[in-house]
Coordinates of C-alpha atoms in Angstrom, one line a residue:
M1 CA 4.1 15.0 -2.1
A2 CA 1.5 17.7 -1.4
T3 CA 2.2 21.1 -2.8
Q4 CA 1.1 24.5 -1.6
A5 CA -1.4 24.7 -4.5
Q6 CA -3.3 21.8 -3.0
Q7 CA -5.9 22.3 -0.3
Q8 CA -4.6 22.8 3.2
P9 CA -5.5 19.7 5.3
K10 CA -7.6 20.5 8.4
L11 CA -6.2 19.4 11.8
H12 CA -9.1 18.0 13.8
L13 CA -6.8 15.8 15.8
A14 CA -9.3 14.0 18.0
E15 CA -11.1 12.7 14.9
L16 CA -8.1 11.8 12.7
T17 CA -8.0 8.5 10.9
A18 CA -4.7 7.0 9.8
E19 CA -5.3 8.1 6.2
Q20 CA -6.0 11.7 7.2
F21 CA -2.9 11.7 9.3
I22 CA -0.9 10.7 6.2
D23 CA -2.4 13.5 4.2
I24 CA -1.4 16.0 6.9
W25 CA 2.1 14.6 7.2
N26 CA 2.8 14.6 3.5
H27 CA 1.5 18.2 3.3
F28 CA 3.8 19.6 6.0
D29 CA 6.9 17.4 5.4
A30 CA 7.4 19.5 2.2
D31 CA 10.9 18.3 1.4
G32 CA 10.1 14.6 2.2
N33 CA 13.1 14.1 4.5
G34 CA 11.1 12.3 7.2
Y35 CA 10.9 15.2 9.6
I36 CA 8.8 18.3 10.1
E37 CA 11.3 21.0 11.0
G38 CA 12.1 24.7 10.7
K39 CA 9.4 26.5 8.6
E40 CA 7.5 23.3 8.1
L41 CA 7.1 22.9 11.8
E42 CA 6.0 26.5 12.3
N43 CA 3.5 26.2 9.5
F44 CA 2.2 22.9 11.0
F45 CA 1.8 24.5 14.5
K46 CA 0.2 27.6 13.0
E47 CA -2.5 25.5 11.3
L48 CA -2.9 23.5 14.5
E49 CA -3.5 26.6 16.6
T50 CA -5.8 28.1 13.9
T51 CA -7.9 25.0 14.1
R52 CA -8.0 25.0 17.8
R53 CA -8.5 28.7 18.5
G54 CA -9.6 30.2 15.2
T55 CA -6.5 32.4 15.0
S56 CA -2.7 32.3 15.5
D57 CA 0.2 34.7 15.3
P58 CA 3.7 33.1 15.1
S59 CA 5.3 36.4 16.3
H60 CA 3.3 36.4 19.5
A61 CA 4.9 35.2 22.8
A62 CA 1.9 33.0 23.6
F63 CA 2.3 31.2 20.3
K64 CA 5.9 30.5 20.9
E65 CA 5.2 29.3 24.4
K66 CA 2.5 26.9 23.1
M67 CA 4.8 25.6 20.5
K68 CA 7.4 25.0 23.2
E69 CA 4.9 22.9 25.1
F70 CA 3.9 21.0 22.0
M71 CA 7.6 20.1 21.3
A72 CA 8.1 19.0 24.9
K73 CA 5.2 16.6 24.5
F74 CA 5.9 15.2 21.1
D75 CA 9.7 15.7 20.4
K76 CA 10.7 12.6 22.4
N77 CA 14.4 12.7 21.4
T78 CA 14.6 16.5 21.9
D79 CA 16.3 17.2 18.5
G80 CA 14.1 20.2 17.8
R81 CA 12.1 18.5 15.0
I82 CA 9.2 16.1 14.7
E83 CA 9.4 12.7 13.0
M84 CA 6.5 10.7 11.8
T85 CA 6.4 8.2 14.7
E86 CA 6.5 11.1 17.2
L87 CA 3.7 13.0 15.6
A88 CA 1.6 9.8 15.3
Q89 CA 0.9 10.0 19.0
I90 CA -1.9 12.4 18.2
L91 CA -3.8 9.6 16.5
P92 CA -6.6 7.7 18.4
T93 CA -5.2 4.5 19.7
E94 CA -7.1 2.2 17.3
E95 CA -5.6 4.2 14.3
N96 CA -2.1 4.4 15.6
F97 CA -0.5 1.6 13.5
L98 CA 2.8 3.7 13.2
L99 CA 3.5 3.5 17.0
C100 CA 2.3 -0.1 16.9
F101 CA 5.0 -0.8 14.2
R102 CA 7.6 1.0 16.2
E103 CA 6.9 -1.3 19.2
F104 CA 7.2 -4.3 16.9
V105 CA 10.4 -3.4 15.2
G106 CA 12.5 -1.2 17.4
S107 CA 15.8 -1.4 15.4
S108 CA 16.9 -1.6 11.8
A109 CA 18.4 -5.1 12.4
E110 CA 15.0 -6.3 13.5
F111 CA 13.3 -4.5 10.6
M112 CA 15.6 -6.2 8.1
A113 CA 14.9 -9.6 9.7
A114 CA 11.2 -8.9 9.4
W115 CA 11.7 -7.8 5.8
R116 CA 13.3 -11.1 4.9
R117 CA 10.5 -13.0 6.6
Y118 CA 7.7 -11.2 4.8
D119 CA 9.4 -10.8 1.4
T120 CA 8.5 -14.4 0.9
D121 CA 9.3 -14.6 -2.8
R122 CA 12.6 -12.7 -2.4
S123 CA 11.6 -10.2 -5.0
G124 CA 13.0 -7.2 -3.1
Y125 CA 9.4 -6.0 -2.6
I126 CA 6.5 -6.6 -0.3
E127 CA 3.4 -6.8 -2.4
S128 CA -0.2 -6.3 -1.2
N129 CA -0.8 -9.9 -0.1
E130 CA 2.6 -10.0 1.7
L131 CA 2.0 -6.6 3.3
K132 CA -1.4 -7.7 4.6
G133 CA 0.2 -10.8 6.3
F134 CA 2.9 -8.6 7.8
L135 CA 0.3 -6.2 9.3
S136 CA -1.8 -9.0 10.6
D137 CA 1.1 -10.5 12.5
L138 CA 2.0 -7.0 13.7
L139 CA -1.4 -6.3 15.1
K140 CA -1.6 -9.8 16.8
K141 CA 1.8 -9.2 18.4
A142 CA 0.7 -5.9 19.8
N143 CA -2.6 -7.4 21.1
R144 CA -4.7 -5.1 18.9
N145 CA -8.2 -6.3 17.9
Y146 CA -9.1 -5.9 14.2
D147 CA -11.4 -7.2 11.6
E148 CA -10.9 -7.9 7.9
K149 CA -12.2 -4.5 6.9
K150 CA -9.8 -2.7 9.3
L151 CA -6.9 -4.8 8.1
N152 CA -7.7 -3.9 4.5
E153 CA -7.9 -0.2 5.4
Y154 CA -4.5 -0.3 7.1
T155 CA -3.0 -2.1 4.1
Q156 CA -4.3 0.5 1.7
T157 CA -3.2 3.3 4.0
I158 CA 0.4 2.1 4.2
L159 CA 0.4 1.6 0.4
K160 CA -0.8 5.2 0.0
M161 CA 1.8 6.3 2.5
F162 CA 4.9 4.6 1.1
D163 CA 4.2 3.4 -2.4
L164 CA 5.8 6.4 -3.9
N165 CA 5.8 5.2 -7.5
G166 CA 2.2 3.9 -7.3
D167 CA 3.0 0.3 -8.5
G168 CA 1.1 -1.4 -5.7
K169 CA 4.1 -2.8 -4.0
L170 CA 6.7 -1.5 -1.5
G171 CA 10.5 -1.6 -1.8
L172 CA 12.8 -1.8 1.1
S173 CA 13.7 1.9 1.2
E174 CA 10.0 2.8 1.1
M175 CA 9.0 0.4 4.0
A176 CA 12.0 1.5 6.0
R177 CA 10.4 4.9 6.4
L178 CA 8.2 3.4 9.1
L179 CA 11.3 3.2 11.3
P180 CA 12.2 6.0 13.6
V181 CA 14.5 8.2 11.5
Q182 CA 17.6 7.5 13.6
E183 CA 17.2 3.8 13.0
N184 CA 16.8 4.1 9.2
F185 CA 20.3 3.3 8.2
L186 CA 19.2 3.3 4.5
L187 CA 18.9 7.1 4.7
K188 CA 22.7 7.2 5.2
F189 CA 23.2 5.6 1.8
Q190 CA 20.8 7.7 -0.2
G191 CA 23.5 9.9 -1.5
I192 CA 25.7 7.0 -2.8
R193 CA 23.2 4.6 -4.3
L194 CA 24.9 2.7 -7.1
T195 CA 23.9 1.9 -10.6
V196 CA 23.6 -1.7 -11.6
K197 CA 26.9 -1.6 -13.4
E198 CA 28.7 0.1 -10.4
F199 CA 27.1 -2.4 -8.0
D200 CA 28.2 -5.4 -10.1
S201 CA 31.8 -4.2 -10.2
L202 CA 31.7 -3.6 -6.4
F203 CA 30.3 -7.0 -5.6
T204 CA 32.8 -8.8 -7.8
L205 CA 35.7 -6.8 -6.1
Y206 CA 34.7 -7.7 -2.6
D207 CA 33.6 -11.3 -3.2
K208 CA 37.2 -12.1 -3.0
D209 CA 36.9 -15.9 -3.1
G210 CA 34.4 -15.7 -6.0
N211 CA 31.8 -18.0 -4.3
G212 CA 28.8 -15.8 -5.3
Y213 CA 28.1 -14.3 -1.9
I214 CA 29.7 -11.9 0.6
D215 CA 30.3 -13.0 4.2
E216 CA 30.4 -10.7 7.2
Q217 CA 34.1 -10.0 7.0
E218 CA 33.9 -9.1 3.3
L219 CA 30.9 -6.9 4.0
D220 CA 32.9 -5.1 6.8
T221 CA 35.6 -4.2 4.4
L222 CA 33.2 -3.1 1.7
L223 CA 31.3 -0.8 4.1
K224 CA 34.4 0.8 5.5
D225 CA 35.8 1.5 2.0
L226 CA 32.4 2.8 0.8
C227 CA 32.1 5.2 3.8
D228 CA 35.7 6.4 3.4
K229 CA 35.3 6.9 -0.3
N230 CA 32.2 8.9 0.1
K231 CA 33.4 10.8 3.1
M232 CA 30.5 9.5 5.3
D233 CA 30.9 10.5 8.9
V234 CA 30.4 7.1 10.5
D235 CA 32.0 5.9 13.7
S236 CA 32.8 2.3 14.5
T237 CA 29.6 1.8 16.4
G238 CA 27.5 3.0 13.5
L239 CA 29.4 0.8 11.1
V240 CA 28.7 -2.2 13.3
G241 CA 25.0 -1.3 13.3
Y242 CA 24.9 -1.0 9.5
K243 CA 26.6 -4.4 9.1
K244 CA 24.3 -6.1 11.6
S245 CA 21.3 -4.6 9.8
I246 CA 22.4 -5.7 6.3
M247 CA 23.5 -9.2 7.5
A248 CA 19.9 -9.7 8.8
L249 CA 19.0 -10.1 5.1
S250 CA 21.5 -12.9 4.7
D251 CA 20.9 -16.6 4.3
G252 CA 22.8 -18.1 7.2
G253 CA 25.6 -15.5 7.0
K254 CA 25.8 -15.6 3.2
L255 CA 24.8 -12.3 1.6
Y256 CA 24.0 -13.0 -2.0
R257 CA 24.0 -10.4 -4.8
T258 CA 20.3 -9.8 -4.9
E259 CA 20.1 -9.2 -1.1
L260 CA 22.9 -6.6 -1.1
E261 CA 21.6 -5.0 -4.3
I262 CA 18.3 -4.1 -2.5
V263 CA 20.4 -2.0 -0.1
L264 CA 23.0 -0.4 -2.3
C265 CA 21.7 -0.2 -5.8
R266 CA 19.4 2.7 -6.8
D267 CA 18.2 1.2 -10.1
S268 CA 17.8 -2.5 -9.0
T269 CA 16.7 -4.9 -11.7
L270 CA 14.7 -6.8 -9.1

C-alpha cells in the first residue's frame, strides 16, 4: 500500500494506463478497504483538481460543487464513496479491464463458478498461466481485441494489483477484490477467518454424516451458526446469497474440506 512518504501520483486521466490507475488507487485507498471515502476522497479530488486547474481549495464553494458533480458521475450506487470499479470509468476503453471484468462476472456466485473453472489444479490459487487463460476468455467474451503483448500486460497489472504477498499467484480473497464491493461476500468473513485447527473442528462438527464433504443443508446450518456466534448482521436474503456463492465452488453439490477452507480459513495450508 502506498504511503504518504511515497511520491504523489499525477492524475493525467485521459492518458492513464491500467498500471498507472492501480498506482493511483493504491495511493488514495490508504486503508485498503476497497473504497476511496472521507478524507481519502477529498485528497483524491484535491489532487485531481490541482492537475486540471493548477490549484484547488477544499473550503471553497466551487470545489465542493465540482466534487458533487464528480460524485454524481462516478458514484453509481450513491453511497457517498467511490469503489474501484466505479473509478475505473476514467480509464480509456482499451485499458478498462476492471469494467470488462464486472460485465463478465456480475455476482459473487458467478465469480465463484469462474474461480472453480480457472483454478484448474484446485490449489486454491490462480497462478500466472491460469490467470492469463482467465483474462483471455474474459476479453473474448467482452469482444475486446487484444494481442499477446497486451494480454501479458493485463496479466502483470492484475498480479501487481492483487498479489499482495508477492508470490506470483492470486488467492481467492485477492481476486475477489475485482468484484464490486457489495458483491464481495468474502469481506463479510474477514473478521472471523479461522485458523486451520478451528476450521478442522468446525468442518468435523457440521459434516454430521462423516462422509468427508458438506452438502447444502449442512452449509446452511454452519453459516447461520457462524453468523450468530460472531454477531454478524445478515438477513435471510444475504445468507442465501452467501450459501449460493460458496456452493458454486462445490463438486456437484458436495463441498469438500479444501473448497470450504479457501473461504473460511485465514491460514490455509493449500
